Amino acid sequence: MEGAAGATGATGATGSAGSMGPPAATGATGPAGPTGFTGCEPGWLACADGCADVATDPANCGACGTACWTGATCAAGSCACRVTLGAPRYSNPMPTMPLGALAVGDFDGDGRLDLVARYPSQYPSEKYLWTFLGDGTGSFGPPSKTPVGPGSSGIVAKDFDGDGHLDVAVTSMAGTVDVLLGTGTGTFGAPTAYAVGNAPWGLAAGDFNGDGFVDLAATNSRDGTVSVLLGLGGGAFGPSATFAVGSNPEGIVVADFDGDGNPDLAVANAGEGTVSVLLGTGSGVFQPQSKVSVGKVPTLLVSADFNRDGRPDIAVANSGDGTVGVLLAAGAGAFQPQSVYGASRISSLAVADFNGDGNPDLVLAQGRYVNLLLGSATGGCALAPSGPYAVNPAGDFGVTVTALGCGDFNGDGQPDVGFIAYVLGAAALLSTCY
């Protein structure tokens, strides 16, 4: 404008935009007091160095004496850098088919972010989880693979068994969620399959019953339901419970939408152009859905506080009309009508604060490009002037970004974009904030 990354993984996208970014602005943070200057224009403040428009003055941004870092701009009272994404570096062979679901995390415990990815449902015979270990510079080593069930689009990385190592869960078109426990070395044990509904698609994680164990929620695209698996500890899960949603549910995200301290669910119903909101009771049970209308064929969801009012909002990729819709929270689990932003086709969606202004930004995979929608304090978005960012530096027009997620892949404190591009492999677009 935390977890799995947006529609993607362990550090990127189911929740807040995170805290990575440029240095904080310096100076006073409270309201300005009288300084002896008089006659300032309406809306300006009398600061020590004269009358200042604190909405746009980088020396007095948001309050008198609050100076932005060198090169930053001040917009709507918040400091923001100019952000760009660098060229990717590919250093690994690509699997023979496109990988369509991705999670970000440190799977080998070396302090560097890695990627795990799997085949989407279009390739049901390709039954592997692929792991790309990061080298700390934005590049990744040769992939390794672990057998899982037939491909689908849901993937989550969390520590399910409490051993301090990231584990992975994926949806499988065999009607299961497969859980693979991590060894802490970048490898995984054999999957344990848990039955859910028909053609499970999206996957999200949270503690739905407050027992301290990670639980899972999967959308069942042919059932119009969500299956909830409650964690039992030790990486095991109980039998699934099912809750009704809309037609052809795909993307799913977890957040506390009504502010009662219990995780809730939001689901993109691709078959009917709505988002279902299911409020959690804190016992692992969810109340009957309410629905919000969005665009055509909504497929992907992320959640963050886009207008900084303390309530989680929702962004949805409407693949049928090539737009992103932002649903601002209205309180008590309700949402305002969507605000729509043109975006063309979107294959992956994630959220982070790329320009350091405190507002969540959206990153989109669009064919052979990655694009940024920079957020404002009102919840609005605008395309980054430096974009779009090509992932095919050699000009290969057959390249397609199939999945992405956010994280600091080179350790500089800035959020970057990790992605899979068919036919080139895994790489990161490193952000520069100047």
PDB file of C-alpha atoms in Angstrom, residues 124-377:
ATOM      1  CA  PRO A 124      -1.134 -32.333 -11.660  1.00  0.00           C
ATOM      2  CA  SER A 125       1.531 -34.879 -12.608  1.00  0.00           C
ATOM      3  CA  GLU A 126       4.347 -32.623 -11.352  1.00  0.00           C
ATOM      4  CA  LYS A 127       4.354 -33.630  -7.660  1.00  0.00           C
ATOM      5  CA  TYR A 128       7.280 -31.746  -6.173  1.00  0.00           C
ATOM      6  CA  LEU A 129       8.126 -28.947  -3.767  1.00  0.00           C
ATOM      7  CA  TRP A 130      11.166 -26.995  -4.990  1.00  0.00           C
ATOM      8  CA  THR A 131      13.582 -25.211  -2.636  1.00  0.00           C
ATOM      9  CA  PHE A 132      15.899 -22.380  -3.717  1.00  0.00           C
ATOM     10  CA  LEU A 133      18.434 -21.406  -1.032  1.00  0.00           C
ATOM     11  CA  GLY A 134      19.424 -17.741  -0.989  1.00  0.00           C
ATOM     12  CA  ASP A 135      23.058 -16.581  -0.932  1.00  0.00           C
ATOM     13  CA  GLY A 136      22.344 -13.226   0.739  1.00  0.00           C
ATOM     14  CA  THR A 137      22.956 -11.169  -2.398  1.00  0.00           C
ATOM     15  CA  GLY A 138      19.599 -11.633  -4.123  1.00  0.00           C
ATOM     16  CA  SER A 139      20.627 -14.785  -5.999  1.00  0.00           C
ATOM     17  CA  PHE A 140      19.682 -18.393  -5.314  1.00  0.00           C
ATOM     18  CA  GLY A 141      21.470 -21.706  -5.638  1.00  0.00           C
ATOM     19  CA  PRO A 142      20.402 -24.769  -7.644  1.00  0.00           C
ATOM     20  CA  PRO A 143      16.996 -26.035  -6.546  1.00  0.00           C
ATOM     21  CA  SER A 144      16.325 -29.250  -4.654  1.00  0.00           C
ATOM     22  CA  LYS A 145      12.978 -31.050  -4.742  1.00  0.00           C
ATOM     23  CA  THR A 146      10.762 -32.975  -2.319  1.00  0.00           C
ATOM     24  CA  PRO A 147       7.767 -35.124  -3.387  1.00  0.00           C
ATOM     25  CA  VAL A 148       4.287 -33.795  -2.516  1.00  0.00           C
ATOM     26  CA  GLY A 149       0.763 -34.350  -3.821  1.00  0.00           C
ATOM     27  CA  PRO A 150      -0.603 -33.142  -7.184  1.00  0.00           C
ATOM     28  CA  GLY A 151      -0.135 -29.428  -7.800  1.00  0.00           C
ATOM     29  CA  SER A 152      -2.305 -26.628  -6.522  1.00  0.00           C
ATOM     30  CA  SER A 153      -1.859 -22.974  -5.606  1.00  0.00           C
ATOM     31  CA  GLY A 154      -1.761 -22.852  -1.807  1.00  0.00           C
ATOM     32  CA  ILE A 155       1.475 -22.713   0.188  1.00  0.00           C
ATOM     33  CA  VAL A 156       2.314 -21.562   3.724  1.00  0.00           C
ATOM     34  CA  ALA A 157       5.584 -21.614   5.663  1.00  0.00           C
ATOM     35  CA  LYS A 158       5.331 -21.677   9.472  1.00  0.00           C
ATOM     36  CA  ASP A 159       6.902 -23.567  12.388  1.00  0.00           C
ATOM     37  CA  PHE A 160       4.180 -26.176  12.880  1.00  0.00           C
ATOM     38  CA  ASP A 161       6.033 -28.440  15.325  1.00  0.00           C
ATOM     39  CA  GLY A 162       7.690 -25.768  17.462  1.00  0.00           C
ATOM     40  CA  ASP A 163      11.287 -26.889  16.878  1.00  0.00           C
ATOM     41  CA  GLY A 164      12.461 -23.505  15.619  1.00  0.00           C
ATOM     42  CA  HIS A 165      12.638 -24.615  11.973  1.00  0.00           C
ATOM     43  CA  LEU A 166      10.259 -23.474   9.265  1.00  0.00           C
ATOM     44  CA  ASP A 167       7.898 -26.110   7.933  1.00  0.00           C
ATOM     45  CA  VAL A 168       5.735 -25.989   4.808  1.00  0.00           C
ATOM     46  CA  ALA A 169       2.110 -26.845   4.049  1.00  0.00           C
ATOM     47  CA  VAL A 170       0.681 -27.023   0.535  1.00  0.00           C
ATOM     48  CA  THR A 171      -2.722 -27.718  -0.960  1.00  0.00           C
ATOM     49  CA  SER A 172      -2.995 -30.741  -3.250  1.00  0.00           C
ATOM     50  CA  MET A 173      -5.555 -31.453  -5.959  1.00  0.00           C
ATOM     51  CA  ALA A 174      -5.847 -34.937  -4.415  1.00  0.00           C
ATOM     52  CA  GLY A 175      -8.144 -33.269  -1.858  1.00  0.00           C
ATOM     53  CA  THR A 176      -5.545 -32.854   0.871  1.00  0.00           C
ATOM     54  CA  VAL A 177      -3.303 -30.390   2.617  1.00  0.00           C
ATOM     55  CA  ASP A 178       0.221 -31.839   2.736  1.00  0.00           C
ATOM     56  CA  VAL A 179       2.447 -30.855   5.683  1.00  0.00           C
ATOM     57  CA  LEU A 180       6.246 -31.180   5.361  1.00  0.00           C
ATOM     58  CA  LEU A 181       8.341 -30.644   8.497  1.00  0.00           C
ATOM     59  CA  GLY A 182      11.585 -28.788   7.989  1.00  0.00           C
ATOM     60  CA  THR A 183      14.952 -30.097   9.169  1.00  0.00           C
ATOM     61  CA  GLY A 184      16.537 -26.652   9.455  1.00  0.00           C
ATOM     62  CA  THR A 185      19.019 -27.494   6.684  1.00  0.00           C
ATOM     63  CA  GLY A 186      16.832 -26.524   3.732  1.00  0.00           C
ATOM     64  CA  THR A 187      15.336 -29.993   3.353  1.00  0.00           C
ATOM     65  CA  PHE A 188      11.994 -31.427   4.408  1.00  0.00           C
ATOM     66  CA  GLY A 189      10.610 -34.714   5.637  1.00  0.00           C
ATOM     67  CA  ALA A 190       8.030 -36.766   3.788  1.00  0.00           C
ATOM     68  CA  PRO A 191       4.603 -35.103   3.572  1.00  0.00           C
ATOM     69  CA  THR A 192       1.709 -36.002   5.851  1.00  0.00           C
ATOM     70  CA  ALA A 193      -1.620 -35.579   4.046  1.00  0.00           C
ATOM     71  CA  TYR A 194      -4.770 -34.263   5.763  1.00  0.00           C
ATOM     72  CA  ALA A 195      -8.097 -34.627   3.993  1.00  0.00           C
ATOM     73  CA  VAL A 196      -9.988 -31.438   3.173  1.00  0.00           C
ATOM     74  CA  GLY A 197     -12.531 -30.708   0.402  1.00  0.00           C
ATOM     75  CA  ASN A 198     -12.719 -30.986  -3.365  1.00  0.00           C
ATOM     76  CA  ALA A 199      -9.895 -29.307  -5.307  1.00  0.00           C
ATOM     77  CA  PRO A 200      -8.314 -27.295  -2.484  1.00  0.00           C
ATOM     78  CA  TRP A 201      -6.719 -24.126  -3.753  1.00  0.00           C
ATOM     79  CA  GLY A 202      -5.652 -21.313  -1.408  1.00  0.00           C
ATOM     80  CA  LEU A 203      -4.084 -21.792   2.030  1.00  0.00           C
ATOM     81  CA  ALA A 204      -3.580 -19.548   5.060  1.00  0.00           C
ATOM     82  CA  ALA A 205      -2.424 -19.996   8.662  1.00  0.00           C
ATOM     83  CA  GLY A 206      -3.315 -18.589  12.088  1.00  0.00           C
ATOM     84  CA  ASP A 207      -4.090 -19.641  15.642  1.00  0.00           C
ATOM     85  CA  PHE A 208      -7.859 -19.957  15.296  1.00  0.00           C
ATOM     86  CA  ASN A 209      -8.598 -21.439  18.741  1.00  0.00           C
ATOM     87  CA  GLY A 210      -6.010 -19.647  20.846  1.00  0.00           C
ATOM     88  CA  ASP A 211      -4.107 -22.740  22.007  1.00  0.00           C
ATOM     89  CA  GLY A 212      -0.712 -21.563  20.751  1.00  0.00           C
ATOM     90  CA  PHE A 213      -0.550 -24.042  17.859  1.00  0.00           C
ATOM     91  CA  VAL A 214      -0.651 -23.017  14.202  1.00  0.00           C
ATOM     92  CA  ASP A 215      -3.897 -23.895  12.422  1.00  0.00           C
ATOM     93  CA  LEU A 216      -4.608 -23.979   8.673  1.00  0.00           C
ATOM     94  CA  ALA A 217      -7.513 -22.901   6.462  1.00  0.00           C
ATOM     95  CA  ALA A 218      -7.836 -24.097   2.847  1.00  0.00           C
ATOM     96  CA  THR A 219     -10.304 -22.995   0.173  1.00  0.00           C
ATOM     97  CA  ASN A 220     -12.009 -25.857  -1.690  1.00  0.00           C
ATOM     98  CA  SER A 221     -12.550 -24.479  -5.177  1.00  0.00           C
ATOM     99  CA  ARG A 222     -15.158 -27.004  -6.326  1.00  0.00           C
ATOM    100  CA  ASP A 223     -17.102 -27.185  -3.060  1.00  0.00           C
ATOM    101  CA  GLY A 224     -17.634 -23.534  -2.250  1.00  0.00           C
ATOM    102  CA  THR A 225     -16.204 -24.143   1.208  1.00  0.00           C
ATOM    103  CA  VAL A 226     -13.252 -23.514   3.482  1.00  0.00           C
ATOM    104  CA  SER A 227     -11.721 -26.400   5.457  1.00  0.00           C
ATOM    105  CA  VAL A 228     -10.106 -25.582   8.804  1.00  0.00           C
ATOM    106  CA  LEU A 229      -7.441 -27.896  10.280  1.00  0.00           C
ATOM    107  CA  LEU A 230      -6.674 -27.222  13.939  1.00  0.00           C
ATOM    108  CA  GLY A 231      -3.084 -27.823  15.016  1.00  0.00           C
ATOM    109  CA  LEU A 232      -2.491 -30.411  17.736  1.00  0.00           C
ATOM    110  CA  GLY A 233       1.180 -29.645  18.363  1.00  0.00           C
ATOM    111  CA  GLY A 234       4.183 -31.565  17.126  1.00  0.00           C
ATOM    112  CA  GLY A 235       3.309 -30.695  13.528  1.00  0.00           C
ATOM    113  CA  ALA A 236       0.083 -32.751  13.563  1.00  0.00           C
ATOM    114  CA  PHE A 237      -3.437 -31.563  12.732  1.00  0.00           C
ATOM    115  CA  GLY A 238      -6.921 -32.758  13.616  1.00  0.00           C
ATOM    116  CA  PRO A 239      -9.748 -33.576  11.179  1.00  0.00           C
ATOM    117  CA  SER A 240     -11.060 -30.708   9.098  1.00  0.00           C
ATOM    118  CA  ALA A 241     -14.182 -28.674   9.792  1.00  0.00           C
ATOM    119  CA  THR A 242     -15.963 -27.036   6.853  1.00  0.00           C
ATOM    120  CA  PHE A 243     -17.522 -23.587   6.464  1.00  0.00           C
ATOM    121  CA  ALA A 244     -19.527 -22.298   3.504  1.00  0.00           C
ATOM    122  CA  VAL A 245     -18.226 -19.479   1.309  1.00  0.00           C
ATOM    123  CA  GLY A 246     -19.002 -18.430  -2.291  1.00  0.00           C
ATOM    124  CA  SER A 247     -18.577 -19.981  -5.717  1.00  0.00           C
ATOM    125  CA  ASN A 248     -15.120 -21.204  -6.776  1.00  0.00           C
ATOM    126  CA  PRO A 249     -13.156 -19.857  -3.795  1.00  0.00           C
ATOM    127  CA  GLU A 250      -9.446 -19.345  -4.415  1.00  0.00           C
ATOM    128  CA  GLY A 251      -7.352 -16.822  -2.436  1.00  0.00           C
ATOM    129  CA  ILE A 252      -7.613 -16.662   1.352  1.00  0.00           C
ATOM    130  CA  VAL A 253      -6.120 -14.379   3.999  1.00  0.00           C
ATOM    131  CA  VAL A 254      -6.202 -14.225   7.811  1.00  0.00           C
ATOM    132  CA  ALA A 255      -6.546 -11.050   9.890  1.00  0.00           C
ATOM    133  CA  ASP A 256      -8.567  -9.732  12.841  1.00  0.00           C
ATOM    134  CA  PHE A 257     -11.125  -7.818  10.814  1.00  0.00           C
ATOM    135  CA  ASP A 258     -13.552  -7.006  13.657  1.00  0.00           C
ATOM    136  CA  GLY A 259     -10.966  -6.157  16.308  1.00  0.00           C
ATOM    137  CA  ASP A 260     -12.063  -8.730  18.902  1.00  0.00           C
ATOM    138  CA  GLY A 261      -8.642 -10.373  19.132  1.00  0.00           C
ATOM    139  CA  ASN A 262      -9.686 -13.503  17.207  1.00  0.00           C
ATOM    140  CA  PRO A 263      -8.390 -14.289  13.702  1.00  0.00           C
ATOM    141  CA  ASP A 264     -10.937 -14.003  10.917  1.00  0.00           C
ATOM    142  CA  LEU A 265     -10.910 -15.193   7.296  1.00  0.00           C
ATOM    143  CA  ALA A 266     -11.435 -13.455   3.980  1.00  0.00           C
ATOM    144  CA  VAL A 267     -11.894 -15.526   0.820  1.00  0.00           C
ATOM    145  CA  ALA A 268     -11.879 -14.496  -2.861  1.00  0.00           C
ATOM    146  CA  ASN A 269     -14.831 -16.133  -4.658  1.00  0.00           C
ATOM    147  CA  ALA A 270     -13.621 -16.287  -8.265  1.00  0.00           C
ATOM    148  CA  GLY A 271     -16.917 -17.678  -9.544  1.00  0.00           C
ATOM    149  CA  GLU A 272     -19.106 -14.792  -8.435  1.00  0.00           C
ATOM    150  CA  GLY A 273     -17.069 -11.613  -7.965  1.00  0.00           C
ATOM    151  CA  THR A 274     -17.253 -11.394  -4.188  1.00  0.00           C
ATOM    152  CA  VAL A 275     -15.089 -11.644  -1.098  1.00  0.00           C
ATOM    153  CA  SER A 276     -16.494 -13.671   1.820  1.00  0.00           C
ATOM    154  CA  VAL A 277     -15.640 -12.567   5.346  1.00  0.00           C
ATOM    155  CA  LEU A 278     -15.945 -15.171   8.134  1.00  0.00           C
ATOM    156  CA  LEU A 279     -15.512 -13.823  11.648  1.00  0.00           C
ATOM    157  CA  GLY A 280     -13.730 -16.120  14.073  1.00  0.00           C
ATOM    158  CA  THR A 281     -15.112 -16.956  17.507  1.00  0.00           C
ATOM    159  CA  GLY A 282     -11.723 -17.797  19.016  1.00  0.00           C
ATOM    160  CA  SER A 283     -12.700 -21.469  19.405  1.00  0.00           C
ATOM    161  CA  GLY A 284     -11.740 -22.621  15.895  1.00  0.00           C
ATOM    162  CA  VAL A 285     -15.287 -22.019  14.665  1.00  0.00           C
ATOM    163  CA  PHE A 286     -16.293 -19.251  12.266  1.00  0.00           C
ATOM    164  CA  GLN A 287     -19.561 -17.377  11.997  1.00  0.00           C
ATOM    165  CA  PRO A 288     -21.599 -17.544   8.761  1.00  0.00           C
ATOM    166  CA  GLN A 289     -20.106 -15.503   5.946  1.00  0.00           C
ATOM    167  CA  SER A 290     -20.904 -11.991   4.869  1.00  0.00           C
ATOM    168  CA  LYS A 291     -20.013 -10.922   1.332  1.00  0.00           C
ATOM    169  CA  VAL A 292     -18.552  -7.851  -0.304  1.00  0.00           C
ATOM    170  CA  SER A 293     -18.807  -7.267  -4.046  1.00  0.00           C
ATOM    171  CA  VAL A 294     -15.532  -6.794  -5.920  1.00  0.00           C
ATOM    172  CA  GLY A 295     -14.475  -7.140  -9.585  1.00  0.00           C
ATOM    173  CA  LYS A 296     -14.624 -10.002 -12.049  1.00  0.00           C
ATOM    174  CA  VAL A 297     -12.931 -13.285 -11.134  1.00  0.00           C
ATOM    175  CA  PRO A 298     -11.198 -12.281  -7.888  1.00  0.00           C
ATOM    176  CA  THR A 299      -8.359 -14.729  -7.270  1.00  0.00           C
ATOM    177  CA  LEU A 300      -5.696 -13.329  -4.902  1.00  0.00           C
ATOM    178  CA  LEU A 301      -5.927 -11.542  -1.545  1.00  0.00           C
ATOM    179  CA  VAL A 302      -3.573  -9.740   0.812  1.00  0.00           C
ATOM    180  CA  SER A 303      -4.358  -7.790   3.959  1.00  0.00           C
ATOM    181  CA  ALA A 304      -2.716  -4.751   5.536  1.00  0.00           C
ATOM    182  CA  ASP A 305      -3.772  -1.475   7.120  1.00  0.00           C
ATOM    183  CA  PHE A 306      -3.764   0.531   3.908  1.00  0.00           C
ATOM    184  CA  ASN A 307      -5.176   3.760   5.355  1.00  0.00           C
ATOM    185  CA  ARG A 308      -3.427   3.514   8.743  1.00  0.00           C
ATOM    186  CA  ASP A 309      -6.579   3.688  10.853  1.00  0.00           C
ATOM    187  CA  GLY A 310      -5.604   0.673  12.966  1.00  0.00           C
ATOM    188  CA  ARG A 311      -7.899  -1.769  11.148  1.00  0.00           C
ATOM    189  CA  PRO A 312      -6.804  -4.391   8.587  1.00  0.00           C
ATOM    190  CA  ASP A 313      -8.004  -3.780   5.043  1.00  0.00           C
ATOM    191  CA  ILE A 314      -8.012  -6.085   2.001  1.00  0.00           C
ATOM    192  CA  ALA A 315      -6.549  -5.839  -1.492  1.00  0.00           C
ATOM    193  CA  VAL A 316      -7.875  -8.217  -4.140  1.00  0.00           C
ATOM    194  CA  ALA A 317      -6.624  -9.051  -7.619  1.00  0.00           C
ATOM    195  CA  ASN A 318      -9.604  -9.124  -9.991  1.00  0.00           C
ATOM    196  CA  SER A 319      -8.165 -11.220 -12.809  1.00  0.00           C
ATOM    197  CA  GLY A 320     -11.293 -11.030 -14.958  1.00  0.00           C
ATOM    198  CA  ASP A 321     -11.105  -7.284 -15.453  1.00  0.00           C
ATOM    199  CA  GLY A 322      -7.410  -6.629 -14.840  1.00  0.00           C
ATOM    200  CA  THR A 323      -7.800  -4.512 -11.720  1.00  0.00           C
ATOM    201  CA  VAL A 324      -6.770  -4.347  -8.087  1.00  0.00           C
ATOM    202  CA  GLY A 325      -9.559  -3.567  -5.640  1.00  0.00           C
ATOM    203  CA  VAL A 326      -8.864  -2.109  -2.195  1.00  0.00           C
ATOM    204  CA  LEU A 327     -11.501  -2.740   0.473  1.00  0.00           C
ATOM    205  CA  LEU A 328     -11.091  -0.375   3.420  1.00  0.00           C
ATOM    206  CA  ALA A 329     -12.408  -1.611   6.755  1.00  0.00           C
ATOM    207  CA  ALA A 330     -15.616   0.012   7.988  1.00  0.00           C
ATOM    208  CA  GLY A 331     -15.508  -1.550  11.473  1.00  0.00           C
ATOM    209  CA  ALA A 332     -17.035  -4.678  13.046  1.00  0.00           C
ATOM    210  CA  GLY A 333     -15.790  -6.836  10.165  1.00  0.00           C
ATOM    211  CA  ALA A 334     -17.549  -4.815   7.468  1.00  0.00           C
ATOM    212  CA  PHE A 335     -15.902  -3.121   4.472  1.00  0.00           C
ATOM    213  CA  GLN A 336     -16.467  -0.116   2.285  1.00  0.00           C
ATOM    214  CA  PRO A 337     -17.041  -0.615  -1.459  1.00  0.00           C
ATOM    215  CA  GLN A 338     -13.822  -1.332  -3.313  1.00  0.00           C
ATOM    216  CA  SER A 339     -11.663   1.363  -4.817  1.00  0.00           C
ATOM    217  CA  VAL A 340     -10.376   0.135  -8.167  1.00  0.00           C
ATOM    218  CA  TYR A 341      -6.934   0.567  -9.717  1.00  0.00           C
ATOM    219  CA  GLY A 342      -6.042  -0.577 -13.231  1.00  0.00           C
ATOM    220  CA  ALA A 343      -3.347  -3.243 -13.246  1.00  0.00           C
ATOM    221  CA  SER A 344      -3.755  -5.571 -16.270  1.00  0.00           C
ATOM    222  CA  ARG A 345      -3.346  -9.319 -15.669  1.00  0.00           C
ATOM    223  CA  ILE A 346      -1.973 -10.329 -12.278  1.00  0.00           C
ATOM    224  CA  SER A 347      -0.467 -13.727 -11.487  1.00  0.00           C
ATOM    225  CA  SER A 348       0.825 -12.966  -7.971  1.00  0.00           C
ATOM    226  CA  LEU A 349       0.296 -10.282  -5.327  1.00  0.00           C
ATOM    227  CA  ALA A 350       2.204  -9.285  -2.170  1.00  0.00           C
ATOM    228  CA  VAL A 351       2.537  -6.332   0.205  1.00  0.00           C
ATOM    229  CA  ALA A 352       5.390  -4.391   1.865  1.00  0.00           C
ATOM    230  CA  ASP A 353       6.401  -0.769   2.487  1.00  0.00           C
ATOM    231  CA  PHE A 354       8.923  -0.136  -0.294  1.00  0.00           C
ATOM    232  CA  ASN A 355       9.359   3.633  -0.042  1.00  0.00           C
ATOM    233  CA  GLY A 356       9.493   3.932   3.745  1.00  0.00           C
ATOM    234  CA  ASP A 357       6.529   6.262   4.223  1.00  0.00           C
ATOM    235  CA  GLY A 358       4.715   3.908   6.592  1.00  0.00           C
ATOM    236  CA  ASN A 359       2.010   3.123   4.043  1.00  0.00           C
ATOM    237  CA  PRO A 360       1.723  -0.451   2.698  1.00  0.00           C
ATOM    238  CA  ASP A 361       2.526  -0.822  -1.000  1.00  0.00           C
ATOM    239  CA  LEU A 362       1.444  -3.584  -3.368  1.00  0.00           C
ATOM    240  CA  VAL A 363       3.746  -5.541  -5.666  1.00  0.00           C
ATOM    241  CA  LEU A 364       2.226  -7.279  -8.674  1.00  0.00           C
ATOM    242  CA  ALA A 365       3.442  -9.963 -11.070  1.00  0.00           C
ATOM    243  CA  GLN A 366       2.271  -9.067 -14.583  1.00  0.00           C
ATOM    244  CA  GLY A 367       3.600 -11.233 -17.385  1.00  0.00           C
ATOM    245  CA  ARG A 368       7.294 -10.490 -17.856  1.00  0.00           C
ATOM    246  CA  TYR A 369       7.071  -7.473 -15.529  1.00  0.00           C
ATOM    247  CA  VAL A 370       6.821  -6.703 -11.826  1.00  0.00           C
ATOM    248  CA  ASN A 371       5.035  -3.517 -10.863  1.00  0.00           C
ATOM    249  CA  LEU A 372       4.601  -1.460  -7.686  1.00  0.00           C
ATOM    250  CA  LEU A 373       1.456   0.299  -6.528  1.00  0.00           C
ATOM    251  CA  LEU A 374       2.623   2.803  -3.901  1.00  0.00           C
ATOM    252  CA  GLY A 375       0.141   3.382  -1.114  1.00  0.00           C
ATOM    253  CA  SER A 376      -0.943   6.636   0.481  1.00  0.00           C
ATOM    254  CA  ALA A 377      -2.168   7.429   3.988  1.00  0.00           C
TER     255      ALA A 377
END
